[in-house]
PDB file of C-alpha atoms in Angstrom:
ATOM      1  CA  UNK O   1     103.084 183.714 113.728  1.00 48.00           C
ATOM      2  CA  UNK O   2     102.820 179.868 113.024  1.00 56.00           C
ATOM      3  CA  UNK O   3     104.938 177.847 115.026  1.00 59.00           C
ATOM      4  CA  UNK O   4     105.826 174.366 113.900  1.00 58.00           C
ATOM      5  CA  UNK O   5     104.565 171.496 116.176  1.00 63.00           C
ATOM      6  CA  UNK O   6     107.452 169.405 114.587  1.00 65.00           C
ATOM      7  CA  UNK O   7     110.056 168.189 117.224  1.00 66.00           C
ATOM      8  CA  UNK O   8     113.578 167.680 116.464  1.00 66.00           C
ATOM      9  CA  UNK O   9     114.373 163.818 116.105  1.00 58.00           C
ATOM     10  CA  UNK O  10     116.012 162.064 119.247  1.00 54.00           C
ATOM     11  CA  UNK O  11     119.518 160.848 118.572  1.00 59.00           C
ATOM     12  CA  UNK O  12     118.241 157.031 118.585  1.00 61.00           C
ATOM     13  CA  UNK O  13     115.392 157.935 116.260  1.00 63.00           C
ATOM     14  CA  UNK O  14     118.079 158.654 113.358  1.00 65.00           C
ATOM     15  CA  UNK O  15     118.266 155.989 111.059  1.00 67.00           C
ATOM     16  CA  UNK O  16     121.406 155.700 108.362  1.00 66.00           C
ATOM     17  CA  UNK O  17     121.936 152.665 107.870  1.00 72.00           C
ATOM     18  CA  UNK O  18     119.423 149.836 106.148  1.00 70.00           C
ATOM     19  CA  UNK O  19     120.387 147.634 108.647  1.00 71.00           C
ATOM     20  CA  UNK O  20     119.510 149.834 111.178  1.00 72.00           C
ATOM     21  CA  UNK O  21     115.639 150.391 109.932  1.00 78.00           C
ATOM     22  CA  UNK O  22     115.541 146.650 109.588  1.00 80.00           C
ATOM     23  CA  UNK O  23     116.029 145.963 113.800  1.00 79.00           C
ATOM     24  CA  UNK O  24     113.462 148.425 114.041  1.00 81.00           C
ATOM     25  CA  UNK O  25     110.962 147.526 111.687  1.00 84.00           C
ATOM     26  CA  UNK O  26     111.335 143.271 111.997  1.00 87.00           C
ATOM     27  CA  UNK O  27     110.221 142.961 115.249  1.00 88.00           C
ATOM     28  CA  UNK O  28     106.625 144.920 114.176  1.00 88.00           C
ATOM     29  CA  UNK O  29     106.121 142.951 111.377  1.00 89.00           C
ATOM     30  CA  UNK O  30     106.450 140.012 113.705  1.00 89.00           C
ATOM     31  CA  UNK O  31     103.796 141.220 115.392  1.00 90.00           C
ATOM     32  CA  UNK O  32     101.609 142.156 112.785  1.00 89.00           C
ATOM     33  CA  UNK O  33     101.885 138.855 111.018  1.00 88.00           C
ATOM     34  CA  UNK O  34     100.123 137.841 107.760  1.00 90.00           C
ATOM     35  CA  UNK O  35      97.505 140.750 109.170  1.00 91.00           C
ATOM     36  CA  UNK O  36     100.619 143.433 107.408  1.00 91.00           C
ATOM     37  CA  UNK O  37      98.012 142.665 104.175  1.00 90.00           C
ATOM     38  CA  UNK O  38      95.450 145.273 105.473  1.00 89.00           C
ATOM     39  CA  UNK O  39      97.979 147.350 104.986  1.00 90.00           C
ATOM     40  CA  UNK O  40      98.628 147.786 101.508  1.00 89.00           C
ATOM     41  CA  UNK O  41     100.857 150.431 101.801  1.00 91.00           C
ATOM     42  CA  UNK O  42     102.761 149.424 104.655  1.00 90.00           C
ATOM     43  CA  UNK O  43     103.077 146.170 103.047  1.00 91.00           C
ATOM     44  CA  UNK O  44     104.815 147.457  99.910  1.00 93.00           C
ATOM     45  CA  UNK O  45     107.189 149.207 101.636  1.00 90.00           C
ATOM     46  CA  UNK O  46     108.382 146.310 103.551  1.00 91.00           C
ATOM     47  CA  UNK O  47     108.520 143.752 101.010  1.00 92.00           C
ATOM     48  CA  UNK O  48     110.673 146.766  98.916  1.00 91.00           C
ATOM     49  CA  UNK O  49     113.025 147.642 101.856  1.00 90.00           C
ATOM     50  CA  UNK O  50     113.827 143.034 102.301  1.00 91.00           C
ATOM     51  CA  UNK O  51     114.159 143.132  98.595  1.00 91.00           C
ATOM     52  CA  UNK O  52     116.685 145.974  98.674  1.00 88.00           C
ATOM     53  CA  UNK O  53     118.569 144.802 101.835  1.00 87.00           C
ATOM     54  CA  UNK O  54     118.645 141.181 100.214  1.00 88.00           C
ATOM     55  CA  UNK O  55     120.991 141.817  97.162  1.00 83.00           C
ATOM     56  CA  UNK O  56     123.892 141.865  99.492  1.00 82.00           C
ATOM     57  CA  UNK O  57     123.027 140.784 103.044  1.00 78.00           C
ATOM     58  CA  UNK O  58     124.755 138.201 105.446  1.00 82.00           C
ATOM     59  CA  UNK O  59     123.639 134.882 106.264  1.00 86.00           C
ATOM     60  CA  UNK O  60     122.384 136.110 109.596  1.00 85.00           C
ATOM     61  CA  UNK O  61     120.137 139.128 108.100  1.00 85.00           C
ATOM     62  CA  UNK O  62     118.881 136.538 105.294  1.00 89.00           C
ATOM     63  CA  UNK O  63     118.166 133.783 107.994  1.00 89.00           C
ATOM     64  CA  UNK O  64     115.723 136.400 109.673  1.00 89.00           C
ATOM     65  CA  UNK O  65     114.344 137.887 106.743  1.00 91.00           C
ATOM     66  CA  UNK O  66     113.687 134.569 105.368  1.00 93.00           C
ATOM     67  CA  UNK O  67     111.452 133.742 108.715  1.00 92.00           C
ATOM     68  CA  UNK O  68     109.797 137.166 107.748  1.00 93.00           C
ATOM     69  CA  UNK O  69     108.733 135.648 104.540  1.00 94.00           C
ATOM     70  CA  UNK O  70     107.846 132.362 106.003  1.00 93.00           C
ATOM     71  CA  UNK O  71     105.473 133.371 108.820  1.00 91.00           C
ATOM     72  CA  UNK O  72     104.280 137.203 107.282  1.00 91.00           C
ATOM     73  CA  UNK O  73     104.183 137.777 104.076  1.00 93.00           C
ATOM     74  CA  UNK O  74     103.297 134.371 102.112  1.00 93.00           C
ATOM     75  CA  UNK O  75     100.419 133.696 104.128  1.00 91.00           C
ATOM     76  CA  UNK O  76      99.471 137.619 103.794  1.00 92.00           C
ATOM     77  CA  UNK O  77      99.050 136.377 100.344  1.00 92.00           C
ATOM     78  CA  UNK O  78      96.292 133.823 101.055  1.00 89.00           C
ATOM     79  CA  UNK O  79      94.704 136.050 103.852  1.00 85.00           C
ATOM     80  CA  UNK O  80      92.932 138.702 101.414  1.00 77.00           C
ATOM     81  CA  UNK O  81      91.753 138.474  98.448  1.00 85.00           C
ATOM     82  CA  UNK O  82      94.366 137.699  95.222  1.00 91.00           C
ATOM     83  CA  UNK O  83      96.205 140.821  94.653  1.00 90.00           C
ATOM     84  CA  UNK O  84      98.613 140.475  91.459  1.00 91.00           C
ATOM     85  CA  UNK O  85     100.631 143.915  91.933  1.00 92.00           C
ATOM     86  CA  UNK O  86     100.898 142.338  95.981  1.00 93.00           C
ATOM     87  CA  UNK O  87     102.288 139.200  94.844  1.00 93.00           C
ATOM     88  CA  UNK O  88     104.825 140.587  92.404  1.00 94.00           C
ATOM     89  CA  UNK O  89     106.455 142.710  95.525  1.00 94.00           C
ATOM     90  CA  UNK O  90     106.627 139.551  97.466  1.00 95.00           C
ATOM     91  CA  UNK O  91     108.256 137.447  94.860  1.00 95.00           C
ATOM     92  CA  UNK O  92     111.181 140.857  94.124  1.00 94.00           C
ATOM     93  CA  UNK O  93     112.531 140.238  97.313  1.00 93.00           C
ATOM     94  CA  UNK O  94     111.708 136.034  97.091  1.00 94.00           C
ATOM     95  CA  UNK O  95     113.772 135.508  94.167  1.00 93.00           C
ATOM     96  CA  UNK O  96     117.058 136.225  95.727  1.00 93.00           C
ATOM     97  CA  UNK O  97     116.927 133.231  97.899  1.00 93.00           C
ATOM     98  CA  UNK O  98     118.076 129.929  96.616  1.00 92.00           C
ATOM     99  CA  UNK O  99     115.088 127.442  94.894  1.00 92.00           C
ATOM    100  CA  UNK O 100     115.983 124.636  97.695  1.00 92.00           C
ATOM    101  CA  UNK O 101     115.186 127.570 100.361  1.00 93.00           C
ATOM    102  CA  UNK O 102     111.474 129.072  98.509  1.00 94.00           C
ATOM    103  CA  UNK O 103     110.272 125.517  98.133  1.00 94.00           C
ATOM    104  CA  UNK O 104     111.166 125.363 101.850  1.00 93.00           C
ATOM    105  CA  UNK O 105     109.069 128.424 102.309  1.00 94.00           C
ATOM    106  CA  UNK O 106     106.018 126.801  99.911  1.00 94.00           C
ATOM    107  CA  UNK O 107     106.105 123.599 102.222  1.00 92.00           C
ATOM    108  CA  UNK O 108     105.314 126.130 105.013  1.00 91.00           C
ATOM    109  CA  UNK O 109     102.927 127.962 103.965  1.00 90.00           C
ATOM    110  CA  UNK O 110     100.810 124.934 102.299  1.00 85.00           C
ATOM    111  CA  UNK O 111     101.264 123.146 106.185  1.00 84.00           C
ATOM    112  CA  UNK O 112      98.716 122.610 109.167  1.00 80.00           C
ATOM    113  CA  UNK O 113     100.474 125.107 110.767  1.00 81.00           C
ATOM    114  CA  UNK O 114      99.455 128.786 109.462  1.00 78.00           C
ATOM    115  CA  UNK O 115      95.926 127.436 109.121  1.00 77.00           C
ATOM    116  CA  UNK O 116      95.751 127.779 113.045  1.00 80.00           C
ATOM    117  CA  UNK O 117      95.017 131.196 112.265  1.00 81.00           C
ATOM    118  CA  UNK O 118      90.882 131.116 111.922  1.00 84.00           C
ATOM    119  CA  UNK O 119      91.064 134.191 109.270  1.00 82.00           C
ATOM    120  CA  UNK O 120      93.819 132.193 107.176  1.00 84.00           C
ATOM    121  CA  UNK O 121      92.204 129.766 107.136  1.00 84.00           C
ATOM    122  CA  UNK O 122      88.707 131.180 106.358  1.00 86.00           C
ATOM    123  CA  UNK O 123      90.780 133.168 103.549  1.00 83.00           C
ATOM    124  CA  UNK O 124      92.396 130.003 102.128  1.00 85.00           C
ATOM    125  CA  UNK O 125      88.986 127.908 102.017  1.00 87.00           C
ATOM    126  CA  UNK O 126      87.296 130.605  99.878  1.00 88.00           C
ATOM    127  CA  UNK O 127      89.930 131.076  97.484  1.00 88.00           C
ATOM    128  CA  UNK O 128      90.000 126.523  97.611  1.00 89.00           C
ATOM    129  CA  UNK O 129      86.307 126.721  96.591  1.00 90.00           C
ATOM    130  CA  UNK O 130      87.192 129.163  93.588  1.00 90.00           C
ATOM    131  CA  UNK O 131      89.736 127.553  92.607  1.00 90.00           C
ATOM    132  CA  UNK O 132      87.083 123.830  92.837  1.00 90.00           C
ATOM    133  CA  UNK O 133      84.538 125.969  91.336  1.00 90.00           C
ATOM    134  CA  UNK O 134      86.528 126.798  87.988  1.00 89.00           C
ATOM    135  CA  UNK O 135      88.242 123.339  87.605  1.00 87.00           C
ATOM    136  CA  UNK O 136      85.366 121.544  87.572  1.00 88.00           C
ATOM    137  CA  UNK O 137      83.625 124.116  85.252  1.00 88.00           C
ATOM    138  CA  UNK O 138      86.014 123.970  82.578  1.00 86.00           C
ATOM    139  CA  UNK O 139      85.801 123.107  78.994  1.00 82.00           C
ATOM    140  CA  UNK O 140      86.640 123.769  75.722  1.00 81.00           C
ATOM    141  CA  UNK O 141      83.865 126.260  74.641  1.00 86.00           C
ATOM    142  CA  UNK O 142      84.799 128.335  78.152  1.00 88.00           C
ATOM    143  CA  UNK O 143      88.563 127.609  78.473  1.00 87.00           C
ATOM    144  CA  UNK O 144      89.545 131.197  77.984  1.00 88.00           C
ATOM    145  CA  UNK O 145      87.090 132.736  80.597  1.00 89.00           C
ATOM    146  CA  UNK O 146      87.676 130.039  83.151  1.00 89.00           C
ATOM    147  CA  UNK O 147      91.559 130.586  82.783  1.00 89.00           C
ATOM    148  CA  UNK O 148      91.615 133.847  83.848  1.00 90.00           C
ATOM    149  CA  UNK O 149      89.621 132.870  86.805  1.00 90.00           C
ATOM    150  CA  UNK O 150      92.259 130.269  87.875  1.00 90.00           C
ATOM    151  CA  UNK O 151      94.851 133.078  87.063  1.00 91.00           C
ATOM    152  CA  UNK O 152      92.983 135.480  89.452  1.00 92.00           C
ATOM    153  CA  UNK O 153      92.703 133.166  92.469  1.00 92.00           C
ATOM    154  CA  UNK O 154      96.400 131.682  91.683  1.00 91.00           C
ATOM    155  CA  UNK O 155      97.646 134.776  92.634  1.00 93.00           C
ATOM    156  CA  UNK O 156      96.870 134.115  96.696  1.00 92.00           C
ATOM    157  CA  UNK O 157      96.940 130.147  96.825  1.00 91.00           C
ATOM    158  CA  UNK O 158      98.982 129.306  93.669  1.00 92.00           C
ATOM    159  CA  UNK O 159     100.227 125.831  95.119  1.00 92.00           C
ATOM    160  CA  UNK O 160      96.848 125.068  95.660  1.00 90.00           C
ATOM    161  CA  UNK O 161      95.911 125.493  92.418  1.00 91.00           C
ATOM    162  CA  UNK O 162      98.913 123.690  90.967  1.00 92.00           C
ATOM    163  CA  UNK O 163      98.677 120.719  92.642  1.00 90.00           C
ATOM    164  CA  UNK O 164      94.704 120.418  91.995  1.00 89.00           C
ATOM    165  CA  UNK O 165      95.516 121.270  88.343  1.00 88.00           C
ATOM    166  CA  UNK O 166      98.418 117.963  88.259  1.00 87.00           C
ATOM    167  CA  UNK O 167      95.635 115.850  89.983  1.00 86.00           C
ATOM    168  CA  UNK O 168      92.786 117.031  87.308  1.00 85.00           C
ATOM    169  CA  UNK O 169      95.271 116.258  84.418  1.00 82.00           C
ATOM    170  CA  UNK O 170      96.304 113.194  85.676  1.00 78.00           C
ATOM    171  CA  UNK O 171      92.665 112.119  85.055  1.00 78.00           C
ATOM    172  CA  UNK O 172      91.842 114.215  82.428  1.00 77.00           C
ATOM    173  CA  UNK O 173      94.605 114.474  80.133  1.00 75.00           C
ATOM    174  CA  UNK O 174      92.899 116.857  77.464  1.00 80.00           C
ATOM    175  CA  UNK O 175      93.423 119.513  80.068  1.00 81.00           C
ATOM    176  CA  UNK O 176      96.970 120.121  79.609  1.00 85.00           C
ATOM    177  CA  UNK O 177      96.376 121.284  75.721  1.00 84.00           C
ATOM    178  CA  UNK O 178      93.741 123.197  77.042  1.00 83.00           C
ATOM    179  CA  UNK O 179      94.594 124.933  79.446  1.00 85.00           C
ATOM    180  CA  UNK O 180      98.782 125.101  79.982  1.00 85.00           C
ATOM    181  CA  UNK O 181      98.644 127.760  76.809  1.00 86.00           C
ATOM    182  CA  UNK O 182      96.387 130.221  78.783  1.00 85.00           C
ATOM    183  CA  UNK O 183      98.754 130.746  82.356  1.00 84.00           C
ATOM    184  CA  UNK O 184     101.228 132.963  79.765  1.00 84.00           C
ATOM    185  CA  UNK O 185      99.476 135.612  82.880  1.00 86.00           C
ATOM    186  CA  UNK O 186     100.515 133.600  85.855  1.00 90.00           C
ATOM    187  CA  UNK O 187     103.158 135.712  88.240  1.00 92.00           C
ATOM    188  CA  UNK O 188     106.615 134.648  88.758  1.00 92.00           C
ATOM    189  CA  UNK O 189     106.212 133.762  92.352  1.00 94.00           C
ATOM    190  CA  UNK O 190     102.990 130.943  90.702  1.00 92.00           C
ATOM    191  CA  UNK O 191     105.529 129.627  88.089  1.00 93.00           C
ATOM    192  CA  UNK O 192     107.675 128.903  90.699  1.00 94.00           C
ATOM    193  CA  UNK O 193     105.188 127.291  93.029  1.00 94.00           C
ATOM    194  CA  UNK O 194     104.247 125.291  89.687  1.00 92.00           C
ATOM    195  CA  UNK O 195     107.827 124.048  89.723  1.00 93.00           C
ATOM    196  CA  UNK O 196     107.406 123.042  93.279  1.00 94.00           C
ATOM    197  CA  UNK O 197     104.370 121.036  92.409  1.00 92.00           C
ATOM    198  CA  UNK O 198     105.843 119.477  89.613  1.00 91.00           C
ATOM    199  CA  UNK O 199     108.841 118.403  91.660  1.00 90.00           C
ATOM    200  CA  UNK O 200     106.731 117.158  94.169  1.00 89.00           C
ATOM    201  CA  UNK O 201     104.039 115.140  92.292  1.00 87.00           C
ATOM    202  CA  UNK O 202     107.302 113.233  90.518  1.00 86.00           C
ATOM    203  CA  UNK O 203     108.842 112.556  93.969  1.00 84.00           C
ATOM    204  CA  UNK O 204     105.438 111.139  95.590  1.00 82.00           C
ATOM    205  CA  UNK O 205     104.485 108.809  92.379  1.00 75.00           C
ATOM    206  CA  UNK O 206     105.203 105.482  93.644  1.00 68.00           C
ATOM    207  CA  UNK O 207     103.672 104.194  90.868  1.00 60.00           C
ATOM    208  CA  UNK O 208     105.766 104.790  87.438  1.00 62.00           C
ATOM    209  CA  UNK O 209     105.431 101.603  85.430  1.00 59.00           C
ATOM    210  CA  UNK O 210     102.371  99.364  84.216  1.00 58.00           C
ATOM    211  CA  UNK O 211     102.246  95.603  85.092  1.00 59.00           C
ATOM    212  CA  UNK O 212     104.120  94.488  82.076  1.00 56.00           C
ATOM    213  CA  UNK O 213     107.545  96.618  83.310  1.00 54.00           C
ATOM    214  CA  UNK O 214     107.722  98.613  80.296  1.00 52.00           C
ATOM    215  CA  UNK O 215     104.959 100.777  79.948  1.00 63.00           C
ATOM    216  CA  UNK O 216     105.177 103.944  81.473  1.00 69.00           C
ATOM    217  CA  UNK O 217     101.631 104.611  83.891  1.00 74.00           C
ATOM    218  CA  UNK O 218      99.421 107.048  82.510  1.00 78.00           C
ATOM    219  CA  UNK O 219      99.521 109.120  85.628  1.00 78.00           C
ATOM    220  CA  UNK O 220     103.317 109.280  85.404  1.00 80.00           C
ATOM    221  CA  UNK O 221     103.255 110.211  81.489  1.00 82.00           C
ATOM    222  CA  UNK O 222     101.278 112.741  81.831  1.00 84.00           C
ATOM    223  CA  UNK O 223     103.052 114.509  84.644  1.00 85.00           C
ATOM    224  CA  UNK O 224     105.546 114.727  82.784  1.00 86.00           C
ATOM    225  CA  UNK O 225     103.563 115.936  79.751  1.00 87.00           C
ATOM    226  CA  UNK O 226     102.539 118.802  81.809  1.00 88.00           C
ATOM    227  CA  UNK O 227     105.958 119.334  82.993  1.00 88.00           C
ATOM    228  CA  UNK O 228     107.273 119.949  79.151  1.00 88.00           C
ATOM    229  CA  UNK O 229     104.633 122.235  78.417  1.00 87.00           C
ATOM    230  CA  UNK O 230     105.246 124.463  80.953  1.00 89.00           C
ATOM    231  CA  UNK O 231     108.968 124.808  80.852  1.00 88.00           C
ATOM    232  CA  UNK O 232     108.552 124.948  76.884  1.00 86.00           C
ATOM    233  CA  UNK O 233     106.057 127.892  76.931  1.00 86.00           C
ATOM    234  CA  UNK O 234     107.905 129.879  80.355  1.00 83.00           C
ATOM    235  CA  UNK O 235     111.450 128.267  79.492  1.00 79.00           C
ATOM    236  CA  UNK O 236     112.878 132.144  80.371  1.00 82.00           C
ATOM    237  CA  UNK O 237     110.829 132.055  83.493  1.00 84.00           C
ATOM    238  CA  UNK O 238     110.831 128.832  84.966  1.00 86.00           C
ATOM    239  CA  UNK O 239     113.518 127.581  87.252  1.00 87.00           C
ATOM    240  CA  UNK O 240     114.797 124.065  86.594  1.00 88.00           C
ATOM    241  CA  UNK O 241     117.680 123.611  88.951  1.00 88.00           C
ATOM    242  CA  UNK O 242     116.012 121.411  91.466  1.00 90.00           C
ATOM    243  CA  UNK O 243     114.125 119.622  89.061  1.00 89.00           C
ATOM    244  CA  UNK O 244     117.305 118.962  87.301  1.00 88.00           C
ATOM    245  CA  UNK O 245     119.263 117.826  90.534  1.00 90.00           C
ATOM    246  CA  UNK O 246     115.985 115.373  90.684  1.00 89.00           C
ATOM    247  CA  UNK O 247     116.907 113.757  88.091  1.00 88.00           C
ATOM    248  CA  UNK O 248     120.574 113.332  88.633  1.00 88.00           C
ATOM    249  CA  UNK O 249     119.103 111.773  92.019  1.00 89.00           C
ATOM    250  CA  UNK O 250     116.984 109.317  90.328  1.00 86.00           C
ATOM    251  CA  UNK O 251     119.828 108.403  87.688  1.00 86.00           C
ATOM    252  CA  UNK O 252     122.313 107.904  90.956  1.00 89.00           C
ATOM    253  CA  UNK O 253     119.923 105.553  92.163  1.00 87.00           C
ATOM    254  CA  UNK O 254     119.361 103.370  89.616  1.00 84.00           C
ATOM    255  CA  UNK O 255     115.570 104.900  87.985  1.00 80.00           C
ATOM    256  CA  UNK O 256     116.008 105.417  84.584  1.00 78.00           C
ATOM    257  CA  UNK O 257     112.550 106.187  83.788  1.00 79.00           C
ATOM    258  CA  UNK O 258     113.151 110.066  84.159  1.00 82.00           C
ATOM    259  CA  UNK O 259     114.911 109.465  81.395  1.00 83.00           C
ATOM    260  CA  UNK O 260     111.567 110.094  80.039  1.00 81.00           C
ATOM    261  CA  UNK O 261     111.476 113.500  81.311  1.00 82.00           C
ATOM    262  CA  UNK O 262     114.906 114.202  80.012  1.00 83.00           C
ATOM    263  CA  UNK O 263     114.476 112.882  76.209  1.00 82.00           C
ATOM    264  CA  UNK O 264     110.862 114.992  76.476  1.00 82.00           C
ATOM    265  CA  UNK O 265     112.774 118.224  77.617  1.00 82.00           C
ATOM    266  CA  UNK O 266     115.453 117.736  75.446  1.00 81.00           C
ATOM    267  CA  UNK O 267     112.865 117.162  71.517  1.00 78.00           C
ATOM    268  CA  UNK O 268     110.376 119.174  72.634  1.00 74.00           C
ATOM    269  CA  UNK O 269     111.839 122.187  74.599  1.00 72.00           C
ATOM    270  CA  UNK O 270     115.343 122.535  72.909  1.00 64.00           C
ATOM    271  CA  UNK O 271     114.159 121.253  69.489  1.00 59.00           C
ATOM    272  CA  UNK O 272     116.745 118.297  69.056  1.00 59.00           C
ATOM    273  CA  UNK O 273     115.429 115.527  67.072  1.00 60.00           C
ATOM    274  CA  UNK O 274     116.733 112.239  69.247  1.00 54.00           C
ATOM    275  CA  UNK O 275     117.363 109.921  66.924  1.00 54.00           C
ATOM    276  CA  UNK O 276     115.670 106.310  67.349  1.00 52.00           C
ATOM    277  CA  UNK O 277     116.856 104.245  64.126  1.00 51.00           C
ATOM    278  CA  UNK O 278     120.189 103.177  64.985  1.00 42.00           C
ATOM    279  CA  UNK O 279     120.439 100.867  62.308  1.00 49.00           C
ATOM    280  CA  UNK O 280     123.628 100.873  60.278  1.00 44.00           C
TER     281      UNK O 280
END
């Protein structure tokens, strides 16, 4: 007769609550660190369980998944290689904090700090050299190929890519037509690391005008070309609140060349025609 080698569970081993299976499970993720990648598996299960528990948790449980996040699973992203179906299960739990708090997160995982880690950083410097690699590659006769390539390697070090992308089309400014059309594929977690970049590229410009006081700088205009094109071909995907509250900033303080940015959103994206000719 076979016998079952199963044991009966020990009262403390008897899990009901989500809560519950989060004290036990947080602390080995800890542990594990951005290394919870080699797990695939393992991995999806945890990002599914802090997306689940997130719809309705307390500050306190939020506060320590949101360290989770921060020190685990973001840089898991950049530790092997870009994994879309990865980096969608991150961003379902992600998107229920507040923008202010992921682009907290993004400043993290872009710092000196993870890179301490000698396989992060080995991880991020290949996926840096792709991501070189195809920008410097890219023209018009291979736009489409090239694209996808920057797609594929966006999916581990998408702020990476973003903010090399702003830099290339602030030089270049025959890149934005070019390429802008093709990221329709980008995830939602790399739209919202584009907004990040976006907001930060406009916050570090010190320089906005030419000599003359008038002219916008080309490095300026073209930032917020890129800006346009993106929100006008994701506007149902991309986040805008902070960059929004940005420019309520800038007006408060006396800047009135995002009103730029504003009259570019406001023809182009919503399709009102803003009326120059005021003469009676």
């Amino acid at each position: 007769m076979n016998r079952s080698r199963k044991q009966p569970l020990l009262s403390e081993d008897v899990i009901t609550e989500p809560a519950a299976l989060l004290e036990r499970v947080m602390p080995l993720i800890q542990r594990l660190g951005p290394f919870v990648i080699n797990d695939p598996s393992l991995c999806t299960v945890v990002c599914r369980l802090f997306a689940a528990c997130l719809e309705d948790a307390s500050e306190s449980l939020c506060a320590s998944i949101r360290e989770i996040y921060k020190t685990c699973l973001l840089p898991a992203l950049s530790l092997g290689t870009p994994n879309c179906p990865m980096n969608q299960e991150v961003w379902c739990g992600l998107k229920w904090f507040s923008q202010s708090d992921r682009f907290d997160l993004y400043a993290y995982w872009q710092s000196e700090v993870p890179t301490s880690n000698p396989d992060l950083l080995f991880g991020l410097k290949k996926n840096y050299l792709a991501i070189d690699y195809a920008l410097r590659r890219i023209a018009a006769a291979n736009v489409k190929e090239m694209s996808r390539i920057l797609t594929y390697y966006s999916y581990a070090t998408p702020i990476f890519f973003f903010r090399s992308f702003l830099y290339k089309c602030t030089t270049f400014d025959n890149l934005i037509k070019l390429i802008v059309p093709q990221l329709k594929p980008i995830s939602s977690l790399g739209i919202d690391c584009c907004m990040y970049c976006i907001l930060e590229s406009l916050d570090n410009r010190k320089v906005v005008l030419e000599e003359d006081g008038v002219t916008i700088e080309r490095g300026y205009a073209l930032i917020i070309e890129f800006t346009v094109s993106v929100v006008r071909m994701l506007t149902h995907r991309a986040d805008v609140t902070l960059l929004m509250r940005f420019v309520e900033k800038k007006l408060r303080e006396g800047d009135v060349t995002v009103m730029v940015l504003v009259s570019k959103l406001i023809s182009d994206v919503a399709n009102v025609r803003i009326r120059t000719d005021f003469d009676m």
